[in-house]
Amino acid sequence: MFGFDLSLVEPYYKFSETLQECKSITLQTTDNEIYKVLQNLNSTLATLLCGKEVELKQVLELTWFQNKIKVLIKNIEPVGIKCQITNQTTIKIERDFLLLPTKEKWIEEINNNFGGYKGQIEEIIEKLYDYQDLPFVGLLLHGSSGTGKTYLMNTIAKASGLPIFKLDLSETFKREKGQVEKYIASIFLKAKENSPCFFLIDQIEAFAPCYESSNSSFSDLDRAVLYTLIESIDEIANVNSFDYFSEQNEQKTIYLLATTEYPQSVSKEIRECGRIDFDLEIQIPQPQQRIEILNCILKWMGLRLHNNQNEENILKTNSNTSQKIIEKTHSFVGSDLKTVCDLSSQKQILLQKENTQGNKNENGKILNLTTFLNQLEEYIPSSVQNCEWISPNISGDTKFDDLGGMDSVIQTLKTAVLTSLKSPEKFDQMGIEAPRGVLIYGKPGSGKTKLVQAIANESSLNLVSVKCSEILSKVLGRSEERISQVFLQASAASPCILFLDHIETIAAKRQKDSSEQVADRILTCLLTEMDGISKRGNFLVVGVTDRIQALDEAILRPGRFDLHIKIPDLDSKGRLEILLKKTKKMPLEKNAKEYLDKLAKDIDGFSGADIESMCKEAAYFCMRRDLENGFISIDDLEKAKQKIQYLKHKIEKKESKK
């Protein structure tokens, strides 16, 4: 409540005998505090405004404490003419309640400031609109750190145009016990007096923690804050329906939006019916969402990505650029993209300072694409920064077209992986369950990892890549903890592919020897996590191994790794296909190109990796012979073939002695 001093109200105008007397006037304001002030002044307003010329729909400006108060003249008598307030004028004060904008306008305003989540935004606005006739609506936004929960919450409230009240964590708990509860209650009271409005609570788990009666960590302050919050909500939400819909009721809807990273840590009592009824997960963005988010961030920062080809917006006009960014941003959230933009901008400023002859930018801030892509390469997304055993990506830009001799394998994978994640309903139509795990096995160098690279790049899905050997830890229980963390990360990034490289290191056959109990516990943890995939998110586990015989039978059962795909040994046709792909950009003599068909038949037993190594060796022989203008000859290819054959024989001989 504002203080008020009549002596500070500016006395108004002299009475004019030429204007008709105003019999009654209704003043309207949307501000609750101004409404209270004018109500207190109602008996003296006619005197203070005596002589003021007024007309219908005019905005009347009063001076109060050197501040301007604006009120609307809603009704006036007589109507249609200018008239003058006298001491006898009856003055009424009304409070007008703000209305929500139209759905379309509200959604458009939010999407302009928060990219990538159109579906979720529409769902939230639909929900708020459906319940706008109730005294209270509660919605919980939850998701991984950095996904933009708080920013979305603030954007929704700001775009509504309604008053906003916040329960700030630091502002609340800097008070002493007893004062904290009073402060919370006072904020709710202000919100009630200024309804309709938005009430925002960030990190609600701090105000309403989940507890058990035996949990000693739940302090008296925690309990007091929780019940103050519940009582404040109930006081608003449980208004008698007859009173709420009556014309005399001055309380309108309070829209409570809350955020949390840990929904399981929020009290069940606060999430009961009539309090915070609804929740929505803000997931780690999918590839196209990341491009939309990046566009929004660049717009907010006043930056434009530039590729030195004078294109206006390369993220919209150049699909190759978008694809490059998508491939480098697996598991990235909005805060990661914002950080990369900041770092790239800072780096570019330093480079421009070093370049004294740099051209001035006359078209706004331009961010060099190369600088941005290089920064993406160096940056580790926040979700895996503390998990050295998890990689947000696997190196390589391999596509299915780059793989030779794998046509049938590729077709099987397209059906199993892409269809199960993007169109799972297709499996329902066939009356079968979509696979949750795919095991790819074959000899070393057969192209298993490149196949997974191709899956990730072709699917445009999030990828969580794990080197299983790095999961293992000497600390008791740490390995199991890391496995659980891997599956949590995959769940947060879903729909995604979880790639487990060398899975035999964590899924080896169980031994009777008691010294192998650690390995057994790790396997048990992995089996438990795989059994819970269907409940935790839409993601597919792709395991890769050179030694399928080393895997425990339990991991191979249906429901875990449903699909087993063997990378077959290459036949001459497959070897020729790989040779042609690997030498496509290499300078071959004409007779050397014709020799490839014969060479493919001569290298029986070579894997894809062997053929790639042979091509590189042939290039090295050529460079040693003629560094400047050399073309790879048949002799270079023969020498390379013999060298790889010798190395393979040496390795096989060493393996046979083990």
C-alpha angles and dihedrals in degrees: 000000000000120000115241133208117189091204089064095056109102109243110237140222138325117256116260120209092203096066126075118249117259108234098190138356134187118211118200132196135171093207112094095204093052088047090056092047093051091046089056090049096044096109093052101035094092090056093046093048096040110141095019114140110226141173138181118291091010117144106232118208121206126187114228126168087343088302125114117239115198122200132172123235099229099173133012138178123242094037126215101025139075112260139173132246116238135180087267096055114118109227123198125190122211133179115221117209118226117239129219116255118252115284092247095050093044094049092046092051092050094046090052089060102030116043132195102033106077094139094051092045092053090049092052094048092047089053094049091048093048091057101036091112092062124086093238138024122182126194128177120206113199136172145113122318114278098022091116103254095145094043091049091048092052092044093053092050095045093048091053093066091222125127114276128217123185134198100213118202099217094039091052102046098043086080127087123259110282092028092065092062092046091051093052092048091049093053090051090048091053090049091051092050091049098042137174087064146122122258114199128197119181117199093010091182087077091059098036109027121180112247144174122217089246094051106111092189090071100095130203089254091053090051093046093049093047094051092044088054092048093047092048092051093045091051089057099036098045097058110145106263093226091053093044095055095041119107091239093061112105097185117098132178121313111203110206116198119183134177135206139167090207112047091174088062094058117098115261088219093064090049095054123118112289094026119059097348101165136051134185129193118225100208130202102278122259121232100274090041089057090056091050091048091048091051090052093048093049090049091050091049092046092241134136125200110233129193099185091255097098094245114157099220114004093185088064102030101038115056091181090061091049090049092051091052092046091053092051098046106060109153092008118145129197094271090053092053090047091051092049090050090051093048093046092050092049092047092050092051090054091049091050091051090053091049103070092182095053116137118249115248109236097173101064128273114335122196115204112236094218091053090049095048092048090052090051089055091054098042122092113206115246093241092067103026092107095039109078090177092061121073122195089214145008116235119253139064096231117158129190090258089061093060121087130202094015105096096126093043091050092050091050091050093048089056096042101040108027097037095044092053102034102032109019090157088074089068090048089055089055091049095243135107121254112250115261096192136033122193117203115193138169144119121313111277094021092123102259096139092043088053090056089047088055092048091052094046096044096044097051087215128135114272128209108191121195131188099211094201089063092054091069116097135179090222111098111254095003095106092053090047090053093050090053090048091052092055092045089054091050090049091052091049096046134171083054147118118254108206116200109190117202091004091179089080091069100026103047122148114280116254131212091223111103089221088072094060091108091057090048092053091050091050092048090052091050092049091050092051093048091049089056098050096103091056097045106051149304104291137123125222114221113191124191127198142162091204114049089165089066093060122100113251092234092067091053096056122110112274091041112047097003095170125050115193120188119202101224126221111268120257121209091270091053092046091051091049091054092044091054092049094047095047096042093103096031122102103246127177112243094249089047090058089052089048094060093084092058092041091056090057092047096055099064110166095028116135125213090263091051091052091048090051091048092053091050092049090050089054091050091051089051093049092051089052098045117000097179108046105001125152120198110254135200088256091056090051092048093050090049091049092052092048093052091045090053093049092047091050091049092051093046091050091051092048092050091057093058 
